Coordinates of C-alpha atoms and ligand atoms in Angstrom, one line a residue:
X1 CA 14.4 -12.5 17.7
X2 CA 11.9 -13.5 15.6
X3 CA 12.0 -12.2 12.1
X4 CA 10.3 -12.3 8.9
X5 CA 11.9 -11.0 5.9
X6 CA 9.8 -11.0 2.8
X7 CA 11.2 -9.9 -0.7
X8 CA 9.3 -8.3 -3.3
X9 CA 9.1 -8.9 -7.0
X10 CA 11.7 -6.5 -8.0
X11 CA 14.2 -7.9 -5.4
X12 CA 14.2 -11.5 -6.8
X13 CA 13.6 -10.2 -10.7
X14 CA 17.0 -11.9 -12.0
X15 CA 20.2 -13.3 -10.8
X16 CA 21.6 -10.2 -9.7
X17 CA 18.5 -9.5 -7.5
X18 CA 18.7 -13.1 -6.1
X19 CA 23.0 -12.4 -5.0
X20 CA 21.7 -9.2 -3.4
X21 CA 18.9 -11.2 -1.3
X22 CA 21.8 -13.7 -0.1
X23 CA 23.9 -11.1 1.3
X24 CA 21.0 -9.9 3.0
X25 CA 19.9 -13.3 4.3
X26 CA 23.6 -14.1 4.9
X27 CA 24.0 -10.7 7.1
X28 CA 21.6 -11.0 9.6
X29 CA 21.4 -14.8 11.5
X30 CA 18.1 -13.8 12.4
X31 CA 16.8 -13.8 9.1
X32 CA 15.6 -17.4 8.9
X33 CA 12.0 -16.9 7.6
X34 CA 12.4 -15.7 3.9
X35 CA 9.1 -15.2 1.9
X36 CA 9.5 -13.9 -2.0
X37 CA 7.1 -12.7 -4.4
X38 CA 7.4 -13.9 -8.0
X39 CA 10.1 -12.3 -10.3
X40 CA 9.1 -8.5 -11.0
X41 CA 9.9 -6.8 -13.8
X42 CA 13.6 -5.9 -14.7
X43 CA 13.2 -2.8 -16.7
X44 CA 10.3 -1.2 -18.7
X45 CA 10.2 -3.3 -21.3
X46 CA 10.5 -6.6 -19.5
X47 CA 7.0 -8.4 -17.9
X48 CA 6.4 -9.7 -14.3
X49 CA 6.1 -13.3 -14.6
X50 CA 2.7 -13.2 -12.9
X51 CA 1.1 -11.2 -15.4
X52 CA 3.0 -14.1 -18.1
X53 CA 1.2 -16.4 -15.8
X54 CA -1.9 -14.6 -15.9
X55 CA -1.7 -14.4 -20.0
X56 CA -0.6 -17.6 -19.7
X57 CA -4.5 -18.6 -18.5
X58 CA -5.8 -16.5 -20.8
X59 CA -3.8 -18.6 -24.1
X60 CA -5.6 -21.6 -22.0
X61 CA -9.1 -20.2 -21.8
X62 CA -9.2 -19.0 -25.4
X63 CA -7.0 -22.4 -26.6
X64 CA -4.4 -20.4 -28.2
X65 CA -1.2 -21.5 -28.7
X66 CA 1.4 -20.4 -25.5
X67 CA 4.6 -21.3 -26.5
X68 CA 5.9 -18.0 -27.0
X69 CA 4.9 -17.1 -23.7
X70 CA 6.1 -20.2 -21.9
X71 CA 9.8 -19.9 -23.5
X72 CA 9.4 -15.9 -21.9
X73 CA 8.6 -17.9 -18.6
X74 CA 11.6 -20.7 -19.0
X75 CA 13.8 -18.2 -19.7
X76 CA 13.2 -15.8 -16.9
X77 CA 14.1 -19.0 -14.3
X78 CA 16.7 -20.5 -16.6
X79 CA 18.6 -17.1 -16.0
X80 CA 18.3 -17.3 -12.6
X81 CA 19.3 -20.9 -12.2
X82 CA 21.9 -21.0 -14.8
X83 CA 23.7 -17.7 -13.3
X84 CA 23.7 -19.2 -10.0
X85 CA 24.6 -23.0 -10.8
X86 CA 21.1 -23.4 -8.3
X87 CA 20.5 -26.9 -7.8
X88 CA 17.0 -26.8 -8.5
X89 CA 16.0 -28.8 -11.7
X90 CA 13.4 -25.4 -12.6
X91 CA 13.7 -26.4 -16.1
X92 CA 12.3 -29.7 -15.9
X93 CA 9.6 -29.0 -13.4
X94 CA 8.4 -25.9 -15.6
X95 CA 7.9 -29.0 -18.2
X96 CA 6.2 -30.6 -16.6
X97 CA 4.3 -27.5 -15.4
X98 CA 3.2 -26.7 -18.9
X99 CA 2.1 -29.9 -20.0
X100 CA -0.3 -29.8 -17.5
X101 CA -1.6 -26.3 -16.8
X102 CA -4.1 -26.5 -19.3
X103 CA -6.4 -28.8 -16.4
X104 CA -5.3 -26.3 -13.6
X105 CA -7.6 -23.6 -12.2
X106 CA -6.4 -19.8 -12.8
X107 CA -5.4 -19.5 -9.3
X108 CA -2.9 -22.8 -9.9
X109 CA -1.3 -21.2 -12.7
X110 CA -1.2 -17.6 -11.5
X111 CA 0.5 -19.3 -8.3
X112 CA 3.5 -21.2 -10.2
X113 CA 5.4 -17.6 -9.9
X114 CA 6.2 -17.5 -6.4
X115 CA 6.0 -21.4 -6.0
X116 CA 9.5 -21.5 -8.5
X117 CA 10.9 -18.6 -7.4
X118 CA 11.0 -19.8 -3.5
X119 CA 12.1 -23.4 -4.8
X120 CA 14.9 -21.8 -6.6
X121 CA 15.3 -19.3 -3.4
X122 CA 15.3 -21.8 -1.2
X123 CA 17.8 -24.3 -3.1
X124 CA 20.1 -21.1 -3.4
X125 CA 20.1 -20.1 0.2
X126 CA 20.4 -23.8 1.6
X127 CA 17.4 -22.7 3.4
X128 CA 14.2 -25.7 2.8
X129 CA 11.1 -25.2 0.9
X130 CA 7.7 -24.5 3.0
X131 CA 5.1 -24.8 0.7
X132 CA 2.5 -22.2 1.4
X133 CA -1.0 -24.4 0.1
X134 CA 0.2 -26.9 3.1
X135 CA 0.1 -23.8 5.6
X136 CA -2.1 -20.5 4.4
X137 CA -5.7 -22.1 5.0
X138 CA -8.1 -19.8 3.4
X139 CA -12.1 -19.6 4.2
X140 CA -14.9 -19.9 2.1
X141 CA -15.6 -16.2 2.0
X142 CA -11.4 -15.7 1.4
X143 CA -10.3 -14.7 4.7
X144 CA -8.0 -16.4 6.6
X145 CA -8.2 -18.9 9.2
X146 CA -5.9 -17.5 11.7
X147 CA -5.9 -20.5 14.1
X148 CA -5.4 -23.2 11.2
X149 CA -3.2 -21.5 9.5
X150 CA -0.7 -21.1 12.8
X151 CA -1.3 -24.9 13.2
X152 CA 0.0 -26.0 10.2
X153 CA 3.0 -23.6 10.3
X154 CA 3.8 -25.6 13.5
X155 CA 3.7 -28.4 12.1
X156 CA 5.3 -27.7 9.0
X157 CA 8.4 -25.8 10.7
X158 CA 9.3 -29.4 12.9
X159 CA 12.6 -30.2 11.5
X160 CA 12.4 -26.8 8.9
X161 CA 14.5 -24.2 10.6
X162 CA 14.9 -22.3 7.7
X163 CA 12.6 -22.0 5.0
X164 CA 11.6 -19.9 2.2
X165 CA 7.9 -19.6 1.7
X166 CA 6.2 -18.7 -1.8
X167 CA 3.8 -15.5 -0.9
X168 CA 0.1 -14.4 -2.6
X169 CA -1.4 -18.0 -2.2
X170 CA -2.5 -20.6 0.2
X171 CA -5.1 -23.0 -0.3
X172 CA -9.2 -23.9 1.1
X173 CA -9.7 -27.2 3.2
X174 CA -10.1 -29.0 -0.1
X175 CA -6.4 -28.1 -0.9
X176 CA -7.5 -25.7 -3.8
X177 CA -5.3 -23.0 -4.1
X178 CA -6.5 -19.8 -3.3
X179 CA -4.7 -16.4 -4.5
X180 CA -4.6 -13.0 -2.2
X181 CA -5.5 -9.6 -4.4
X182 CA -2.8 -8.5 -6.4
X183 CA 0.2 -7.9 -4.6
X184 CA -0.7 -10.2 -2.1
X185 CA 3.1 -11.3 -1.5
X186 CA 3.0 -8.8 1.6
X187 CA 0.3 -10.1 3.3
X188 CA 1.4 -13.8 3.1
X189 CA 4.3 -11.9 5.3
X190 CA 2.4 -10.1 7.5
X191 CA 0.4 -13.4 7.8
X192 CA 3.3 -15.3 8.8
X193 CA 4.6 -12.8 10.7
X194 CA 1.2 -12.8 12.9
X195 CA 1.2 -16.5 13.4
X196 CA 4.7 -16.7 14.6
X197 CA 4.4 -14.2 16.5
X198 CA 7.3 -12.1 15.1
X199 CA 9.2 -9.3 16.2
X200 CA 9.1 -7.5 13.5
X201 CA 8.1 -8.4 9.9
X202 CA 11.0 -6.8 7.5
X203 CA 9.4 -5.7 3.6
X204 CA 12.3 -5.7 1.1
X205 CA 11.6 -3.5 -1.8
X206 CA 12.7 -1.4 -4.2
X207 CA 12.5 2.0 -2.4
X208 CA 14.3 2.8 0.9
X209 CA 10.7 3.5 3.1
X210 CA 8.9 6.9 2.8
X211 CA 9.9 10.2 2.1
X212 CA 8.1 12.9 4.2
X213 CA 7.3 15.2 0.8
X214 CA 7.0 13.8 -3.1
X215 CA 10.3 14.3 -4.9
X216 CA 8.7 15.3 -7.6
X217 CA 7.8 18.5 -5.8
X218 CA 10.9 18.8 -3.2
X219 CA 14.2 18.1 -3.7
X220 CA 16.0 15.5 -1.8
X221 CA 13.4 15.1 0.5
X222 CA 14.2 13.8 4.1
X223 CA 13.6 10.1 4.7
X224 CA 11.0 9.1 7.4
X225 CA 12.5 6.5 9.5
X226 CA 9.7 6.0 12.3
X227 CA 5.9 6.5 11.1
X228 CA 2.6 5.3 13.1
X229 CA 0.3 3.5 11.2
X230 CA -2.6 6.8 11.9
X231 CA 0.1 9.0 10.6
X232 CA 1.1 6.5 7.7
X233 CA -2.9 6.3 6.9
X234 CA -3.3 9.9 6.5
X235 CA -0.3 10.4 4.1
X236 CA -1.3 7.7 2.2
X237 CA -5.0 8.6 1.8
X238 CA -3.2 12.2 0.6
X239 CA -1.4 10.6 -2.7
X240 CA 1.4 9.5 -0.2
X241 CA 1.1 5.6 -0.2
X242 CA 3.3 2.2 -1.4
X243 CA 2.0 -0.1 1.4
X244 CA -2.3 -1.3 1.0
X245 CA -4.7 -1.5 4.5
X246 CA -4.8 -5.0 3.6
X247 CA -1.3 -5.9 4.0
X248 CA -0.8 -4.5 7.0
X249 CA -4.3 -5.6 9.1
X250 CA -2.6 -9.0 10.4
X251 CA 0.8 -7.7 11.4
X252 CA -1.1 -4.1 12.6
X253 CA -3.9 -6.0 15.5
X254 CA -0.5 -7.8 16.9
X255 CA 1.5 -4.7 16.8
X256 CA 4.1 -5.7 15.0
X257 CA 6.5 -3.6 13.4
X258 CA 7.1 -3.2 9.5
X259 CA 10.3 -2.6 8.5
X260 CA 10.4 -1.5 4.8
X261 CA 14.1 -1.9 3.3
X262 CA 15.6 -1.4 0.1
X263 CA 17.4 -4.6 -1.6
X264 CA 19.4 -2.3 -3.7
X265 CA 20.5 -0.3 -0.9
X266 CA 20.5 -2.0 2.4
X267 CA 22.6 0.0 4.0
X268 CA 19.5 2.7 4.1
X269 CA 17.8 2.9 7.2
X270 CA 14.4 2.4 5.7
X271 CA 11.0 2.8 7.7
X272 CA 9.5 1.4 10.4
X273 CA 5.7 1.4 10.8
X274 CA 4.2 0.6 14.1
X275 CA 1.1 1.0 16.4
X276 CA 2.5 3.8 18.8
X277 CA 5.9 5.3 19.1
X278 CA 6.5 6.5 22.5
X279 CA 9.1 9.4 22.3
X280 CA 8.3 12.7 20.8
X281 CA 9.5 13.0 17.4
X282 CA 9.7 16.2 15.2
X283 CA 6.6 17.8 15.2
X284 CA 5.9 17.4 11.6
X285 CA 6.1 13.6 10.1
X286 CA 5.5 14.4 6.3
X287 CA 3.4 16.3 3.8
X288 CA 1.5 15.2 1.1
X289 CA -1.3 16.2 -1.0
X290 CA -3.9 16.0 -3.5
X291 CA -5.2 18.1 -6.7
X292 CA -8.8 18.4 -8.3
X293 CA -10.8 19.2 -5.6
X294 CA -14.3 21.1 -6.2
X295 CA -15.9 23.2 -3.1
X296 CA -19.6 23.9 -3.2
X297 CA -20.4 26.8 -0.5
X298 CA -23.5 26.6 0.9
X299 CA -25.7 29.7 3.0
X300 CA -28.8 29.2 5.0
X301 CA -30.3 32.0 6.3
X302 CA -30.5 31.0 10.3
X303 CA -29.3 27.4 9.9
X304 CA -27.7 27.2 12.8
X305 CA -31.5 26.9 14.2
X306 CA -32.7 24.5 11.7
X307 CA -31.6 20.5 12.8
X308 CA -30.6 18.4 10.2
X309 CA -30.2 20.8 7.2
X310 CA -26.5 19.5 6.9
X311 CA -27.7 16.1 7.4
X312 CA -30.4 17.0 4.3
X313 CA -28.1 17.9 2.0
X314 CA -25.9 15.3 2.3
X315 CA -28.7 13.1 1.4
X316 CA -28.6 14.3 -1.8
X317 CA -24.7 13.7 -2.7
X318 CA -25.3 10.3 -1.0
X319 CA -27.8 9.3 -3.4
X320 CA -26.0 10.5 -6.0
X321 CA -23.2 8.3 -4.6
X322 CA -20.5 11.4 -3.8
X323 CA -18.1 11.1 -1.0
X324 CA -17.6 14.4 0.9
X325 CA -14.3 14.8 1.7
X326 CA -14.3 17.8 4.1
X327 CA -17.3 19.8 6.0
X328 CA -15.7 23.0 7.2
X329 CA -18.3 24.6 8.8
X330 CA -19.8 28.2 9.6
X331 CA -22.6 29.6 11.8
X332 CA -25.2 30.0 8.7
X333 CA -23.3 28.4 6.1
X334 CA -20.9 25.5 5.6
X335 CA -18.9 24.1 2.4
X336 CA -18.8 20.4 1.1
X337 CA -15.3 19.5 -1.0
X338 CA -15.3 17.0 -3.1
X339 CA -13.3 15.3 -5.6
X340 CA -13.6 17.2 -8.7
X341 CA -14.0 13.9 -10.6
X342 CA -16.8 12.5 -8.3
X343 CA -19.2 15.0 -9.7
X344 CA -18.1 15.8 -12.7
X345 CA -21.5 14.6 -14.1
X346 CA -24.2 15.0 -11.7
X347 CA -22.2 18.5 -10.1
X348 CA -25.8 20.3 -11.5
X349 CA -28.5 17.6 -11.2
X350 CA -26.9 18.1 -7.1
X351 CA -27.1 21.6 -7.1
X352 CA -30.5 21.3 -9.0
X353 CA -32.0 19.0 -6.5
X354 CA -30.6 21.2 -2.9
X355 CA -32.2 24.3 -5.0
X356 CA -35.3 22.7 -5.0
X357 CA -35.5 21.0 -2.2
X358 CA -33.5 22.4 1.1
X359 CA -33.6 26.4 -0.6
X360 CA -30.8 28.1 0.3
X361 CA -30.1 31.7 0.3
X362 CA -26.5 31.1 -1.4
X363 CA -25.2 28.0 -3.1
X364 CA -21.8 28.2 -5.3
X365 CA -19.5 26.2 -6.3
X366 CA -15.3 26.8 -6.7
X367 CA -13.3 23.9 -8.5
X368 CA -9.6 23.9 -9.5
X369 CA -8.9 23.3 -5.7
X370 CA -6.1 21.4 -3.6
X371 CA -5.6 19.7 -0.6
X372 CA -2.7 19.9 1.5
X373 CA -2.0 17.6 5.0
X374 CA 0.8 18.2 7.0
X375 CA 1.0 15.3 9.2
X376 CA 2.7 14.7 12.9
X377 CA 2.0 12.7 15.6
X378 CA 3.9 15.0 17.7
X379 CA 2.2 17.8 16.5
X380 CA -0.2 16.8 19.7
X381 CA -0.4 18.7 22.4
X382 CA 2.3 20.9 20.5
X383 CA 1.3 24.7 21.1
X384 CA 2.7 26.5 18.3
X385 CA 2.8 24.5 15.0
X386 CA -0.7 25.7 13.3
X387 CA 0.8 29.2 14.2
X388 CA 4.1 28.6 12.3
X389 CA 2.1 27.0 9.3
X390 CA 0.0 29.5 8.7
X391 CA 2.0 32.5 9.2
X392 CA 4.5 30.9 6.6
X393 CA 2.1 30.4 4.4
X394 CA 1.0 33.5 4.4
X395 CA 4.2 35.3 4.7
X396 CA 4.9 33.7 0.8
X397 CA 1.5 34.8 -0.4
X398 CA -0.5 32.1 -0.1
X399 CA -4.3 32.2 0.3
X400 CA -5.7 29.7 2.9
X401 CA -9.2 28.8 1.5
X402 CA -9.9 26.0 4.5
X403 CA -8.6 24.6 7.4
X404 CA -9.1 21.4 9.1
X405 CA -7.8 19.8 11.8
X406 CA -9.1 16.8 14.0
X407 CA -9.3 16.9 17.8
X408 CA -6.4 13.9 17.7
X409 CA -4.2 16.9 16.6
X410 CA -2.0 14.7 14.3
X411 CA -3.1 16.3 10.6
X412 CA -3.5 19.8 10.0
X413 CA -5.1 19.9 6.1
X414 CA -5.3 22.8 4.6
X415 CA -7.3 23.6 1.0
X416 CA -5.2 26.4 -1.6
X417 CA -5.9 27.4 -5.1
X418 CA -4.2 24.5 -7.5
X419 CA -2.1 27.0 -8.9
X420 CA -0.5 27.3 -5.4
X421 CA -0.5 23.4 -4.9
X422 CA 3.2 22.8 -5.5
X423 CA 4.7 26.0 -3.2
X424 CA 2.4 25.0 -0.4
X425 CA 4.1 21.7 0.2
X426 CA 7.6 23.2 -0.7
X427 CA 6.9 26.0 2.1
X428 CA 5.7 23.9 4.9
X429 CA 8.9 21.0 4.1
X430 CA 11.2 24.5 4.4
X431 CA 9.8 25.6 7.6
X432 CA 9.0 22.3 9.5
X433 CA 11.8 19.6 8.0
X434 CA 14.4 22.1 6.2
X435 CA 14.7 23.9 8.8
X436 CA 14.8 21.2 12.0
X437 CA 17.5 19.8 9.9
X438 CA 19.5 22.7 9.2
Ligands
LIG1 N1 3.2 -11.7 -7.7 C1 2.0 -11.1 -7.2 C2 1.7 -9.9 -8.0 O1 2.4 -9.5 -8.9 C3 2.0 -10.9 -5.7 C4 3.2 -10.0 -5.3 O2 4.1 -9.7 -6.0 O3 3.1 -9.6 -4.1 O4 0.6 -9.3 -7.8

């Protein structure tokens, strides 16, 4: 089996992080391919060292003196080394690191995180060092060159085993070193993961997957242990997301799995994300939702005869640069929700301008609104659950102002009254998880 196990920030943060990543390593013979992230931050008050490195460019650009900030670097590796009795000289090569980073290019310096933190992996592990500007071979326009990159992996892995590979860089064909967005780590993964043509690309973190509510609104909600990537989208586009579109796009077009796992709890079962999940799960996956929504409710006299008038007023919020999030629609009438924040300063020039130009018979708006998605992929085909929503729902007093639901059947989203935001999503987790599980 094919594996790639990439550790976040917060899993190789100290010493104690690092043991924890060893028995995880040392658990599973499969896990051979190890990429980490630089150290994370250990508590509140302590820094990730690639925002150090990141200040540490800054101190360059503005030619202020860094040694404060390069003894807060030092020390952070020194721990880990020292702790561990790692035979990695980290000490000396951060030396020589900082008498030099002044010529380096931001991307260099930023990069120094994960590039010590997998040298010191890798000397702990007894695993070797891949270094990722020989293998991650970047465009001009910052994409990836798929086919070099699995080339040089090739080549790279002859006589390499086992390796530990620094994520959130690689490098352009002139060898300069190229940086992902922030929080990149997990796309180096998913990279590696695609190119080797993995089995399934496990994402160590500090949570164990995804709940199927916020805790913050239900207690001890109910893991999720098997998500598709649609039903994963729509959660996450609700307020329900750890894991960026970006991360997942090279493991996702090779359907691969994601495993995310907790490196402070292993034993969790954790998620798995992939492309399509065959057997027939519960019918609801999770819930999640999101405040601060503003309706404006539009009537037409005869509109239903009049093509385009929808399309005509749209116009309007798309000059003014709005996203609509939902069109529920009537025969003379229809209502546009948007996020209350989007128009808070042109909400009237809008109005204003459909006045003027498309006259309607009726145009108001409503704000103080939220949005609630109960999401399922076996909700499909599943006679039954819209009926047991609702009548919940309205069983505990709740006024439905909108419904929507797509013909793929896997979201049913509802719109309440904010003041009802909180109940909602307790009342659907009662009567579609709660209850299954009781
Ligand atoms: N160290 C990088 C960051 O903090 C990348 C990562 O952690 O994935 O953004």
């Amino acid at each position: 089996m094919i594996k790639i196990s990439k550790f976040g920030g917060s899993s190789v943060a100290d010493s104690r992080q690092f043991q924890k990543v060893k028995a995880i390593v040392e658990s599973d013979p499969d896990r051979k391919y190890i990429v980490v992230s630089a150290p994370g931050r250990l508590s509140s008050e302590s820094s990730k060292i690639t925002d150090l490195l990141y200040l540490l460019d800054a101190h360059r650009q503005y030619h202020v003196d860094a040694s404060v900030l390069t003894k807060m670097i030092a020390d952070r590796y020194g721990e880990i080394k020292n702790a561990l009795q790692i035979d990695y000289p980290v000490e000396e090569e951060l030396e020589a690191f900082f008498s030099k980073y002044k010529k380096m290019s931001q991307a260099e310096i930023v990069s120094r995180g994960e590039y010590f933190c997998a040298r010191l992996m890798a000397a702990y592990l007894g695993y070797d060092f891949i270094d990722a500007k020989d293998v991650i071979c970047f465009n001009h326009d910052k994409t990836v060159d798929f086919e070099k990159t699995s080339e040089a992996l090739r080549r790279q892995m002859i006589g390499h085993p086992r390796f530990v590979f620094p994520g959130f860089y690689g490098a352009d064909e002139n060898g300069r070193i190229i940086l992902f967005p922030r929080g990149g780590g997990d796309i180096s993964g998913a990279v590696l993961a695609r190119c080797m043509e993995a089995d399934i690309y496990e994402n160590w973190t500090d949570v164990s997957g995804f709940l199927t509510a916020d805790p913050r609104i239900v207690k001890d909600p109910k893991p999720i242990t098997n998500i598709t990537y649609s039903e994963l989208r729509e959660l996450s586009y609700m307020g329900a997301g750890v894991l960026n579109e970006e991360t997942v796009f090279p493991v996702r077009d090779s359907d691969i799995p994601i495993h995310i796992l907790n490196t402070n709890r292993p034993q969790d079962p954790g998620t798995v994300i992939r492309e399509r999940i065959e057997e027939k799960g519960p019918p609801v996956t999770g819930i999640a939702g999101k405040r601060g929504f503003t309706s404006i409710f539009i009537y037409k006299h005869n509109m239903s005869g009049e093509i385009g008038y929808i399309r005509k007023v749209l116009s309007v919020f798309e000059k003014y640069g709005v996203s609509i999030e939902h069109i529920p629609t009537g025969i003379d009438s229809f209502n546009l929700v948007v996020n209350e924040q989007d128009v808070e300063e042109d909400l009237y020039a809008i109005l204003n301008e459909i006045r003027q130009q498309y006259e309607p018979d009726e145009i108001r708006t409503e704000s103080g609104l939220a949005m609630v998605s109960t999401v399922g992929r076996s909700m499909s085909n599943t006679p039954g659950v819209s009926g047991r929503l609702f009548s919940a729902l309205g069983d505990n007093d709740i006024n439905i102002k909108m419904i929507a639901q797509n013909s793929d059947e896997i979201n049913i989203t509802i719109c309440v009254e904010d003041k009802d935001f909180k109940k909602t999503i307790q009342i659907i987790y009662d009567t579609f998880i709660r209850e299954e599980n009781a």
